[in-house]
CSV table of C-alpha atoms in Angstrom, one decimal:
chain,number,residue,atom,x,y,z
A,1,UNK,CA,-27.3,22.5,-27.3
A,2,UNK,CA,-29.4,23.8,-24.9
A,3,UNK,CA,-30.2,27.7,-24.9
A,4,UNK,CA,-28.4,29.3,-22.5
A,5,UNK,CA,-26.7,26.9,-20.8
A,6,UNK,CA,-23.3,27.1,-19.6
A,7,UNK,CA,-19.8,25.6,-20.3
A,8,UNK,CA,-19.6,25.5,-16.2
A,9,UNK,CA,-22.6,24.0,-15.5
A,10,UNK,CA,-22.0,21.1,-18.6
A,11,UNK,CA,-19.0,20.7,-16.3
A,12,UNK,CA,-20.5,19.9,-13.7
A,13,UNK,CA,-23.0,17.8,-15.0
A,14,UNK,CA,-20.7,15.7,-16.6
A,15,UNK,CA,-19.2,15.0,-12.8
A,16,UNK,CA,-22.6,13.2,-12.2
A,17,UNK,CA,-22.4,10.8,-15.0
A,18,UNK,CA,-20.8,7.5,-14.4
A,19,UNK,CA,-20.1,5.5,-17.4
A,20,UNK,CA,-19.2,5.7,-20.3
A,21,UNK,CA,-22.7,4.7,-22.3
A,22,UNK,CA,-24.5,7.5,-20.2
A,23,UNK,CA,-21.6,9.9,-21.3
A,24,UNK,CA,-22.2,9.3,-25.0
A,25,UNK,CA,-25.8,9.6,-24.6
A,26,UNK,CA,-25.6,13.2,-23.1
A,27,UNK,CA,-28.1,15.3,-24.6
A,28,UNK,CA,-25.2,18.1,-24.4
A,29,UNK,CA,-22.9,15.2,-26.6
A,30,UNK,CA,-23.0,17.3,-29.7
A,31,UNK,CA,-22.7,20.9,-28.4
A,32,UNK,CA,-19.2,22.0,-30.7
A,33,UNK,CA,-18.1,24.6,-28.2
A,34,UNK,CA,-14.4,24.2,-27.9
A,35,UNK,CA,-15.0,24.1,-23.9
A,36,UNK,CA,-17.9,21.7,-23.9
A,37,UNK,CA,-15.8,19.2,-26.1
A,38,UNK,CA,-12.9,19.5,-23.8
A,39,UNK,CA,-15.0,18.6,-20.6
A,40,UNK,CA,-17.0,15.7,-22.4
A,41,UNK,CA,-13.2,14.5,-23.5
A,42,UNK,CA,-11.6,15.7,-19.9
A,43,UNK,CA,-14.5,13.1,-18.6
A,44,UNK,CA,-14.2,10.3,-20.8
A,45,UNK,CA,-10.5,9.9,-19.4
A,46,UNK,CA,-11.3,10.0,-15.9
A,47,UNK,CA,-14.6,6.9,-16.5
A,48,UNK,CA,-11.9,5.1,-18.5
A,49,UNK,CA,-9.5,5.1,-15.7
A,50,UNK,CA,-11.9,4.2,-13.4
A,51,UNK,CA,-13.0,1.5,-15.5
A,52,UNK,CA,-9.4,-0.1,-16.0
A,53,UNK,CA,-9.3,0.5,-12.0
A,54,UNK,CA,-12.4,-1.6,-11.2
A,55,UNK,CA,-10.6,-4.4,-14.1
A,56,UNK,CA,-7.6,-4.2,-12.0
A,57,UNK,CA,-9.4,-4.8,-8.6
A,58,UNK,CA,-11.6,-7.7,-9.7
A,59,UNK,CA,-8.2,-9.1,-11.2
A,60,UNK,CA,-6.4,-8.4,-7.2
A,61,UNK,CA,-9.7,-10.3,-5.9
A,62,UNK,CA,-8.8,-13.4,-8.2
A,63,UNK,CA,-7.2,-15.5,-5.9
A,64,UNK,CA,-9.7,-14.1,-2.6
A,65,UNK,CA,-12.6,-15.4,-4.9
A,66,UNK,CA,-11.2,-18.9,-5.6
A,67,UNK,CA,-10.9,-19.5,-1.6
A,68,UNK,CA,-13.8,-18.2,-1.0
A,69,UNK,CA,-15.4,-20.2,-4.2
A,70,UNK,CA,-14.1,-23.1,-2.3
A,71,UNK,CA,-15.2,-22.0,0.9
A,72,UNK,CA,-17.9,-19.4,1.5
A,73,UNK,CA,-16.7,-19.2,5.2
A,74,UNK,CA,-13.4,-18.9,4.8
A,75,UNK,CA,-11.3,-15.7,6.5
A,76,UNK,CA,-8.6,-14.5,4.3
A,77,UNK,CA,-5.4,-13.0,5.8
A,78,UNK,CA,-3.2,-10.9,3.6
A,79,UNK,CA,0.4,-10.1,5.0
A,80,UNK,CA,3.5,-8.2,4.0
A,81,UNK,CA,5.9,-6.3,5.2
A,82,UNK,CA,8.0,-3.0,4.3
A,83,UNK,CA,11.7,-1.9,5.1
A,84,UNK,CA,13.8,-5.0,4.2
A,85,UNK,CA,16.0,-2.7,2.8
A,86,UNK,CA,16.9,0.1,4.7
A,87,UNK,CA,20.0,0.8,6.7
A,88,UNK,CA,18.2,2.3,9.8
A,89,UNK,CA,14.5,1.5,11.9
A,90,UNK,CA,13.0,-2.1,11.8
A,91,UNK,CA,11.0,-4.5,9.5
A,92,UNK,CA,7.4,-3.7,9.9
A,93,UNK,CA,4.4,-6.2,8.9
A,94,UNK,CA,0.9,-6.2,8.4
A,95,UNK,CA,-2.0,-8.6,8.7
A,96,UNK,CA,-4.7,-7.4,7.3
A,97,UNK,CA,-8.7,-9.8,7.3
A,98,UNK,CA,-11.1,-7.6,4.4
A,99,UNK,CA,-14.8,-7.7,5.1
A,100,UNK,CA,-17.1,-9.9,2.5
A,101,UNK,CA,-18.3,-6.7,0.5
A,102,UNK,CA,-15.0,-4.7,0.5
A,103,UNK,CA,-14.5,-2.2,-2.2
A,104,UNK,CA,-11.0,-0.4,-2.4
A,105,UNK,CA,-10.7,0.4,-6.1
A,106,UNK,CA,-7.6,1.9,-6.6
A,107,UNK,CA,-5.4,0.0,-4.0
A,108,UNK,CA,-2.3,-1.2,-5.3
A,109,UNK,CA,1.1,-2.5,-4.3
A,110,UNK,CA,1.7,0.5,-1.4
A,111,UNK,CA,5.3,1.6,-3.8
A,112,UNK,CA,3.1,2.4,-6.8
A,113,UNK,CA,0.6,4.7,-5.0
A,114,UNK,CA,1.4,8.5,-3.6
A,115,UNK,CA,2.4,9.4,0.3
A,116,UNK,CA,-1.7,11.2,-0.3
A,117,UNK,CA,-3.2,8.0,-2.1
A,118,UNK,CA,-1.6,5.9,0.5
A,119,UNK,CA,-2.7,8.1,3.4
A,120,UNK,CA,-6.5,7.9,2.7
A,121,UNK,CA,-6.4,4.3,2.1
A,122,UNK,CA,-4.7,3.6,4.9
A,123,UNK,CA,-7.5,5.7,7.0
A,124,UNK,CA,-10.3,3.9,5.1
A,125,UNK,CA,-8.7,0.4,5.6
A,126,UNK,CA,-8.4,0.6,9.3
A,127,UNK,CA,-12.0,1.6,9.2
A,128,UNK,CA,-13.6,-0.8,7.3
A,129,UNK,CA,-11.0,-4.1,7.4
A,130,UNK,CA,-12.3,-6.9,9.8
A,131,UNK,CA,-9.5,-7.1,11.4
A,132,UNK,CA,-5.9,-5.4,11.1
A,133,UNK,CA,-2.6,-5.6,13.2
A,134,UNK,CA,1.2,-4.5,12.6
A,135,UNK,CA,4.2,-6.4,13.6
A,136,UNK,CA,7.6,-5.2,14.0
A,137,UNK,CA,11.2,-7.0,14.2
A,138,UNK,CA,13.7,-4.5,15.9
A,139,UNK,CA,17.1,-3.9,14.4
A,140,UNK,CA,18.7,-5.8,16.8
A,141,UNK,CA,16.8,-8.8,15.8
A,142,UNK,CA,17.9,-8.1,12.2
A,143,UNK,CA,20.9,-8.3,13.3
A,144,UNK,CA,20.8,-10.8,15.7
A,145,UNK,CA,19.1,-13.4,12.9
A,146,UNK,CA,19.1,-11.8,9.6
A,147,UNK,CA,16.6,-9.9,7.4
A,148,UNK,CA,14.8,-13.0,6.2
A,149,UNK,CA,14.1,-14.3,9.4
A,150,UNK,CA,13.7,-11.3,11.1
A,151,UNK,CA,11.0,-10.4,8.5
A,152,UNK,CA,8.8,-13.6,9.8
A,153,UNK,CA,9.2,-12.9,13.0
A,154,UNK,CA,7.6,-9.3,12.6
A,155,UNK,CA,4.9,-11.3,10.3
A,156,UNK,CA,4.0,-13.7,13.5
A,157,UNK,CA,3.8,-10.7,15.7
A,158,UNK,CA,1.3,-9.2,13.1
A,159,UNK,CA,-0.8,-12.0,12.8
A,160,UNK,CA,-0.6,-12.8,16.3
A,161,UNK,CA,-2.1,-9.3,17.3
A,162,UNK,CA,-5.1,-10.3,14.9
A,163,UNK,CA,-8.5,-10.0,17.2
A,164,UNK,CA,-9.8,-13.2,14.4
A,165,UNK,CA,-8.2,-16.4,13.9
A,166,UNK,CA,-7.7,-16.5,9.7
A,167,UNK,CA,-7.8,-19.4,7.8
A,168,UNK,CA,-6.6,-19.0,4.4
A,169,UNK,CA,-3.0,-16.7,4.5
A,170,UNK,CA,-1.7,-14.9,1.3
A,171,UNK,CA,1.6,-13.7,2.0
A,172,UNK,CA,3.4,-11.5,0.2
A,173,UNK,CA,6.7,-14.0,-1.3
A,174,UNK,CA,7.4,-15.5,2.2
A,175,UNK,CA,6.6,-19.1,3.8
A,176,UNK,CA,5.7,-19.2,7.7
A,177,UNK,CA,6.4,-22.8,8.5
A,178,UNK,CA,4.5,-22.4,12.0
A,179,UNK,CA,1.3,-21.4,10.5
A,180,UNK,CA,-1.1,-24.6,10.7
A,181,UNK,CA,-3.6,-23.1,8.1
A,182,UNK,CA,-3.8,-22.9,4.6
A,183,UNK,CA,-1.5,-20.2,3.2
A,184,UNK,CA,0.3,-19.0,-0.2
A,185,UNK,CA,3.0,-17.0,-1.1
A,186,UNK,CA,2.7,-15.1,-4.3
A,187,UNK,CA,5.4,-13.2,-5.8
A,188,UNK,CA,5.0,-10.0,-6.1
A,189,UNK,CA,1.6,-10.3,-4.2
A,190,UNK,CA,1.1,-6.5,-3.0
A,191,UNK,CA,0.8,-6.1,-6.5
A,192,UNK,CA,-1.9,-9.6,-7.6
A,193,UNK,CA,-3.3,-9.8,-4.4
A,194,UNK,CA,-6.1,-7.2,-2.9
A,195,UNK,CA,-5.8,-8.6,0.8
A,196,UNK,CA,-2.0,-8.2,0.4
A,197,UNK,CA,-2.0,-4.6,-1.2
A,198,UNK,CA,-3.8,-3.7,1.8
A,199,UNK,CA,-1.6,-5.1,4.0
A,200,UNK,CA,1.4,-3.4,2.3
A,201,UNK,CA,-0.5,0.1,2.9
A,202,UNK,CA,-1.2,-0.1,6.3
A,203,UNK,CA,2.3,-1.5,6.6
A,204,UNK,CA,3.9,1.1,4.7
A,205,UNK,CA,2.2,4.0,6.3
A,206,UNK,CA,3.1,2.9,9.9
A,207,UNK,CA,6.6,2.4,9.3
A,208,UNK,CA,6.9,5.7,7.7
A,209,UNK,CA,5.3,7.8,10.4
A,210,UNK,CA,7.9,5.3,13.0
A,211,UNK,CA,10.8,6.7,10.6
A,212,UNK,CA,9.6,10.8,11.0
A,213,UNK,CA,9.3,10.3,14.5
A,214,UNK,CA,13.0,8.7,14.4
A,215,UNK,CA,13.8,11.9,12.2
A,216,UNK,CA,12.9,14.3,15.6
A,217,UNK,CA,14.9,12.1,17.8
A,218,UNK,CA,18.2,11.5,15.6
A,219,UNK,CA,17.9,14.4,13.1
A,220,UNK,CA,20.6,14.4,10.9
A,221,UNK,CA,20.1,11.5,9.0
A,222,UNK,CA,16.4,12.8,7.0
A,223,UNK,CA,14.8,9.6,8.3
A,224,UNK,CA,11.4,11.5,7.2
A,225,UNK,CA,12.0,11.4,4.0
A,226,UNK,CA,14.2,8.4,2.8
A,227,UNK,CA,12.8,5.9,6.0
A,228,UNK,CA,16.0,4.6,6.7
A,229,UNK,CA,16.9,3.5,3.2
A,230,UNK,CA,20.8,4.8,2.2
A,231,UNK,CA,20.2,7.8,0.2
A,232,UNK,CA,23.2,10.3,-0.5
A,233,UNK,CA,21.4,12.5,3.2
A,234,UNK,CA,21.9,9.3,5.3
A,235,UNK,CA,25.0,8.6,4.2
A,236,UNK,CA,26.4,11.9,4.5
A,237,UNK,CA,24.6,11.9,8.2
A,238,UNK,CA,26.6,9.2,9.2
A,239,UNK,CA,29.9,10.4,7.9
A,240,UNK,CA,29.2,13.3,10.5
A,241,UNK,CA,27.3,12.0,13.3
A,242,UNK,CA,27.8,8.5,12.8
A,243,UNK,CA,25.5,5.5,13.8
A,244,UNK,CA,22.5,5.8,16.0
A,245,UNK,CA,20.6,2.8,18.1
A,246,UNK,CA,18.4,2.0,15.4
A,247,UNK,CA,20.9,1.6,13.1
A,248,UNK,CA,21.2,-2.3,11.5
A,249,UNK,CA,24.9,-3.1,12.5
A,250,UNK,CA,24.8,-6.3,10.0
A,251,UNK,CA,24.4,-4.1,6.6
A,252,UNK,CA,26.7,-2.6,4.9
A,253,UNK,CA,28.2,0.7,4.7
A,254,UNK,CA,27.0,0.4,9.0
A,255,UNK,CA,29.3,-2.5,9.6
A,256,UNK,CA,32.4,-1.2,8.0
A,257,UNK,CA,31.6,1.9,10.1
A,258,UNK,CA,31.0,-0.4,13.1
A,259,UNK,CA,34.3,-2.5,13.5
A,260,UNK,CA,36.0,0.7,12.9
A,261,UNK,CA,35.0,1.8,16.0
């Protein structure tokens, strides 16, 4: 232990070390203060997470690296989309190209990550992606078609918005039978796939903000907090106000409400 020194200023030390071998080779390692061993254990936790977070992106880059592996020049398209669900507001996709040297450690399917985590990525991804575009399928076309297909069609529109012209496509469990590149869909992709996640973010996020400006035009319904999904708020919502314009007619407990009418 050094004379003199502080538990605060250990503290914040310790913020400026970044791995693990550095942290056990601390000259302040050994000090037995109570706080000091807190704050070397308090940091410890926080370079292990990061360290399972970098595993966990370089295992979301596997299948990017084996196209690219196979072709240096390829351009990788993730897509998903968000809101297949709900009973109210439309399917929203995202195509989403990463640059060569991206590094979003941390990203994840946009479901397992908070409305804050998902905020800042989304900001950082729309400022550092090659390219990035959101498609949407109205509830009318739901209805019209059904979910499934109504879910491609707001995937074309996405990709179609691109400014680049991919060719490789990772999709998030979906085929597009008019795509004439390469593409796969992996189950569960938002989750295996870094191009994917990332379209699932920016996905996520734009729909939601759609749904709280829905919630100032019909409010009743708390569209700003469950986005159109049927929680006990919505339901109760249309009991007394009863079915608004973006509304999906086909889905049930809307239809039974619907031919009542």
């Amino acid at each position: 232990m050094r004379k003199g020194k502080t538990i605060q200023a250990i503290k914040e030390e310790l913020q400026l070390v970044t791995t693990l071998e550095d942290l056990a080779q601390h000259p302040d390692f050994q000090d037995a203060r109570k706080g000091v061993q807190q704050a070397f254990l308090q940091r410890q936790r926080q370079l292990e997470k990061i360290v399972l977070q970098k595993q966990k992106y370089r295992d979301m880059c596997q299948y990017e690296t084996e196209i690219l592996n196979a072709n240096p020049e390829a351009l990788i398209c993730g897509v998903d989309e968000v809101g297949r669900g709900p009973l109210a507001g439309p399917v929203v996709a995202s195509a989403v190209v990463l640059q060569p040297e991206h590094d979003f450690v941390g990203i994840n399917d946009s479901k397992q990550l908070s409305a804050t985590q998902r905020d800042l990525l989304n900001t950082a991804l729309k400022a550092q992606v090659r390219a990035w575009a959101v498609g949407i399928a109205t509830p009318e076309e739901i209805d019209a078609h059904n979910i499934y297909v109504a879910t491609q069609i707001a995937m074309y529109r996405a990709i179609e918005n691109l400014a680049v012209t991919p060719t490789h496509y990772l999709i998030d469990a979906m085929k597009l039978d008019q795509l004439t590149a390469s593409q796969q869909a992996i189950i569960k992709g938002d989750a295996k796939s870094v191009s994917i996640a990332a379209a699932s973010i920016i996905a996520k996020v734009y729909r939601d903000d759609l749904m709280a400006e829905y919630a100032e035009r019909y409010p009743g319904y708390d569209f700003a907090q469950n986005a159109g999904y049927g929680t006990q708020k919505h339901l109760d919502g249309l009991k007394q106000y009863g079915v608004t314009p973006i509304h999906r007619k086909s889905f049930e407990p809307i239809k039974s409400m619907v031919s009542k009418l």
